[in-house]
Coordinates of C-alpha atoms in Angstrom, one line a residue:
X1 CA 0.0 0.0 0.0
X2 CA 2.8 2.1 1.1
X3 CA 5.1 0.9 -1.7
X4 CA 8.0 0.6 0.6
X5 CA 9.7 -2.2 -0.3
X6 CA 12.6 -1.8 2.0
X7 CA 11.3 -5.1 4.4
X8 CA 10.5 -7.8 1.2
X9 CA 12.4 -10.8 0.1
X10 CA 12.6 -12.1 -3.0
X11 CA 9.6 -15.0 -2.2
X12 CA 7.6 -12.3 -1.5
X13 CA 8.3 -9.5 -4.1
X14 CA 7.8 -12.4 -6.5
X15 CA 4.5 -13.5 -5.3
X16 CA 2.8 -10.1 -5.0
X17 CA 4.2 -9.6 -8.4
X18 CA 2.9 -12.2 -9.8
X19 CA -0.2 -12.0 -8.4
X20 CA -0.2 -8.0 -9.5
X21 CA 0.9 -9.4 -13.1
X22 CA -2.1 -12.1 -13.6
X23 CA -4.3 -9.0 -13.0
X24 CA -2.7 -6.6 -15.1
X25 CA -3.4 -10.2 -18.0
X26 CA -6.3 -10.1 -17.2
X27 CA -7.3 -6.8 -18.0
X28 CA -5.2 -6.7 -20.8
X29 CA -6.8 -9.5 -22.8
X30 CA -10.4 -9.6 -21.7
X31 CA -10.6 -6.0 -21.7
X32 CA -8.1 -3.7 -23.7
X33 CA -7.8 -6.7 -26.4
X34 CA -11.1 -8.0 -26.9
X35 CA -13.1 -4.9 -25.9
X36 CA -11.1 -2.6 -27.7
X37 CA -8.3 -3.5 -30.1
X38 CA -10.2 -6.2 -31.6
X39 CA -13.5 -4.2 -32.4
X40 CA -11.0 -1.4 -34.0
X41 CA -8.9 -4.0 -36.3
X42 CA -11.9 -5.1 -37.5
X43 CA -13.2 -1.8 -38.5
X44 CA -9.7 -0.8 -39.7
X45 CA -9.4 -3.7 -42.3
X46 CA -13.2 -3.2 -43.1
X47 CA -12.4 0.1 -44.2
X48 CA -9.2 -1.0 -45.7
X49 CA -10.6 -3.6 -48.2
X50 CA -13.6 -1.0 -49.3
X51 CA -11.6 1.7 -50.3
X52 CA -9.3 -0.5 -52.1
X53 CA -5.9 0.1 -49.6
X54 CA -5.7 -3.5 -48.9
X55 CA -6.6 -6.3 -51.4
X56 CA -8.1 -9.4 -49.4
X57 CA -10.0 -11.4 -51.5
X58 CA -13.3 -12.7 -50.2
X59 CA -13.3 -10.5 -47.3
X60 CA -16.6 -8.4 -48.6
X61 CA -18.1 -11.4 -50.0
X62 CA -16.4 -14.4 -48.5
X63 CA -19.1 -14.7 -45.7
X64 CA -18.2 -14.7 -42.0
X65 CA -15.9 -17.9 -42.4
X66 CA -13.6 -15.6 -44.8
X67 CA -14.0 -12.4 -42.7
X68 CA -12.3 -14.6 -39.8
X69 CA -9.6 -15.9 -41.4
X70 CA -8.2 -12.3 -42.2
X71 CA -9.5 -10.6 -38.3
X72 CA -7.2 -13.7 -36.6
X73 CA -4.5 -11.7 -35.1
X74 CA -2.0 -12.8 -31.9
X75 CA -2.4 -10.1 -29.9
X76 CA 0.6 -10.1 -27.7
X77 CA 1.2 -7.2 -25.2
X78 CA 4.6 -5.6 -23.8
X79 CA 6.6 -8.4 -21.4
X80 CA 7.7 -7.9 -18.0
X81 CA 10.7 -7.2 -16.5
X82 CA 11.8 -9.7 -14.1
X83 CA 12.6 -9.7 -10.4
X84 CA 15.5 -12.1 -11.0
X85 CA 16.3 -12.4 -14.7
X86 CA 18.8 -15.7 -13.8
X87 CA 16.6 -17.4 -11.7
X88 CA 13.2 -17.1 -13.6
X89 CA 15.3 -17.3 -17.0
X90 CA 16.8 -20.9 -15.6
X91 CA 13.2 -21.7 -14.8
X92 CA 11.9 -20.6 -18.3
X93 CA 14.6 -23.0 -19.7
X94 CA 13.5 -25.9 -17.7
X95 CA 9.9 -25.3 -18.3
X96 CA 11.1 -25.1 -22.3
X97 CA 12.6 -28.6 -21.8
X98 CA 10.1 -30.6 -19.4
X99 CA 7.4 -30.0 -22.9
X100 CA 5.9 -27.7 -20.2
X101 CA 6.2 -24.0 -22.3
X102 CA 6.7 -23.8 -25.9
X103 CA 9.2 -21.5 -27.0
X104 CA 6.9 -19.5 -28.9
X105 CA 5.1 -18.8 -25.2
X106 CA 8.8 -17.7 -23.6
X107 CA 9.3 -15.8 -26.0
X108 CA 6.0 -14.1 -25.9
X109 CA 6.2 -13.2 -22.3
X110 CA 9.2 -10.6 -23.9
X111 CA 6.6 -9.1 -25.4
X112 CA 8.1 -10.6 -28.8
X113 CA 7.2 -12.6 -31.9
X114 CA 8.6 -15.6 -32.1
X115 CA 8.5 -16.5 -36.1
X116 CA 10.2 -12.5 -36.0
X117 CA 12.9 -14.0 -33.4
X118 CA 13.5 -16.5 -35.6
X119 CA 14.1 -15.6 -38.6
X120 CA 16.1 -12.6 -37.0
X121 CA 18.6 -15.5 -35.7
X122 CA 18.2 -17.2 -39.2
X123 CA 19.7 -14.1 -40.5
X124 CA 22.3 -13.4 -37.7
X125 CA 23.5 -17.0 -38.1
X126 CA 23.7 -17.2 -41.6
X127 CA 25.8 -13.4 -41.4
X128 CA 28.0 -15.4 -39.1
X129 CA 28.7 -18.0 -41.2
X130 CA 29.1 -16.2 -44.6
X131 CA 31.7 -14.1 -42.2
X132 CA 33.3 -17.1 -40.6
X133 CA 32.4 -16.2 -37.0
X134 CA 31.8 -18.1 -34.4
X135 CA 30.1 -17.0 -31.3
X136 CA 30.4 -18.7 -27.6
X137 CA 26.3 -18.4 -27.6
X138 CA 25.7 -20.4 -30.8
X139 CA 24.5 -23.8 -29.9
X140 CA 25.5 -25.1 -33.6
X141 CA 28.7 -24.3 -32.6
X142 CA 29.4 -24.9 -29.0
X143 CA 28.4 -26.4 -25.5
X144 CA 26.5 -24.9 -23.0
X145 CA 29.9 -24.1 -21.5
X146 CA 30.4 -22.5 -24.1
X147 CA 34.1 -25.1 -25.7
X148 CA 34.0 -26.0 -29.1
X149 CA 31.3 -28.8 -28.9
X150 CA 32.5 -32.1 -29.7
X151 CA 32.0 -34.0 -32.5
X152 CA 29.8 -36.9 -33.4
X153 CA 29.6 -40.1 -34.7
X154 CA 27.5 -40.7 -38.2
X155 CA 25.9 -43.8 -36.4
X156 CA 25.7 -45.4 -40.2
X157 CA 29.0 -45.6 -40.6
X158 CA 31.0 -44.7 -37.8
X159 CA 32.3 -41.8 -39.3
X160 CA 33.1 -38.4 -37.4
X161 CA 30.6 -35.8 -38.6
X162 CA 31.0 -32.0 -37.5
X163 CA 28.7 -30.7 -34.9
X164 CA 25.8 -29.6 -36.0

């Protein structure tokens, strides 16, 4: 109430934050998205097609079905920042792994896109091999620890194959 936050821990902090956050959520997507942002899209691209500023065939005449197709939009709002980035980031990771969180989900809690992540390290990894570089944080490259990673056997035919 005070905002004093001279007396917390870190359990605590993170637990009214949390709580705090699933609120903030909730508002954003039951309110600001679908009360607002989607009612405005769909006016926007209405108004779009009809004057002839976006071409989206079978939108006017398509029937509903059609309409919906071109309204689907992820709406995904700015991410938070993080009491402890190392702890919750370690967390995120194990989550990732366990088939718990998709990556697409992590990455969506940094208010990002994750088909625009990717590609981005598509590009940044194909610059970095047309250049010849090799970064310590490139898992095609190295081990978590970030040495060379060590190389493999071709299991058909016993033959050393470079990491991949």
């Amino acid at each position: 109430m005070t905002g004093d936050l001279s007396g917390v821990n870190y359990s605590s902090i993170r637990a009214g934050l949390l709580e705090f956050r699933r609120r903030c959520e909730m508002v954003q997507h039951s309110v600001l998205v679908h009360q607002m942002c989607r009612p405005v899209w769909a006016a926007w691209m209405k108004q779009a097609v009809l004057s002839g500023a976006l071409t989206a065939p079978g939108f006017a005449r398509g029937g509903a079905a059609r309409r919906r197709q071109y309204l689907q939009v992820k709406w995904i709002p700015q991410g938070w920042q993080w009491v402890d980035p190392e702890k919750e980031f370690k967390a995120m990771l194990l989550a990732i792994r366990a088939g718990l969180m998709s990556r697409s989900e992590a990455i969506s809690t940094f208010g990002y896109d994750a088909e625009d992540i990717d590609r981005e390290i598509a590009a940044d990894n194909a610059r970095a091999d047309a250049l010849g570089l090799v970064f310590d944080s490139d898992p095609r490259h190295t081990a978590k620890d970030g040495a060379p990673a060590a190389s493999r056997t071709d299991a058909t035919a016993g033959e050393p194959v470079a990491a991949a």
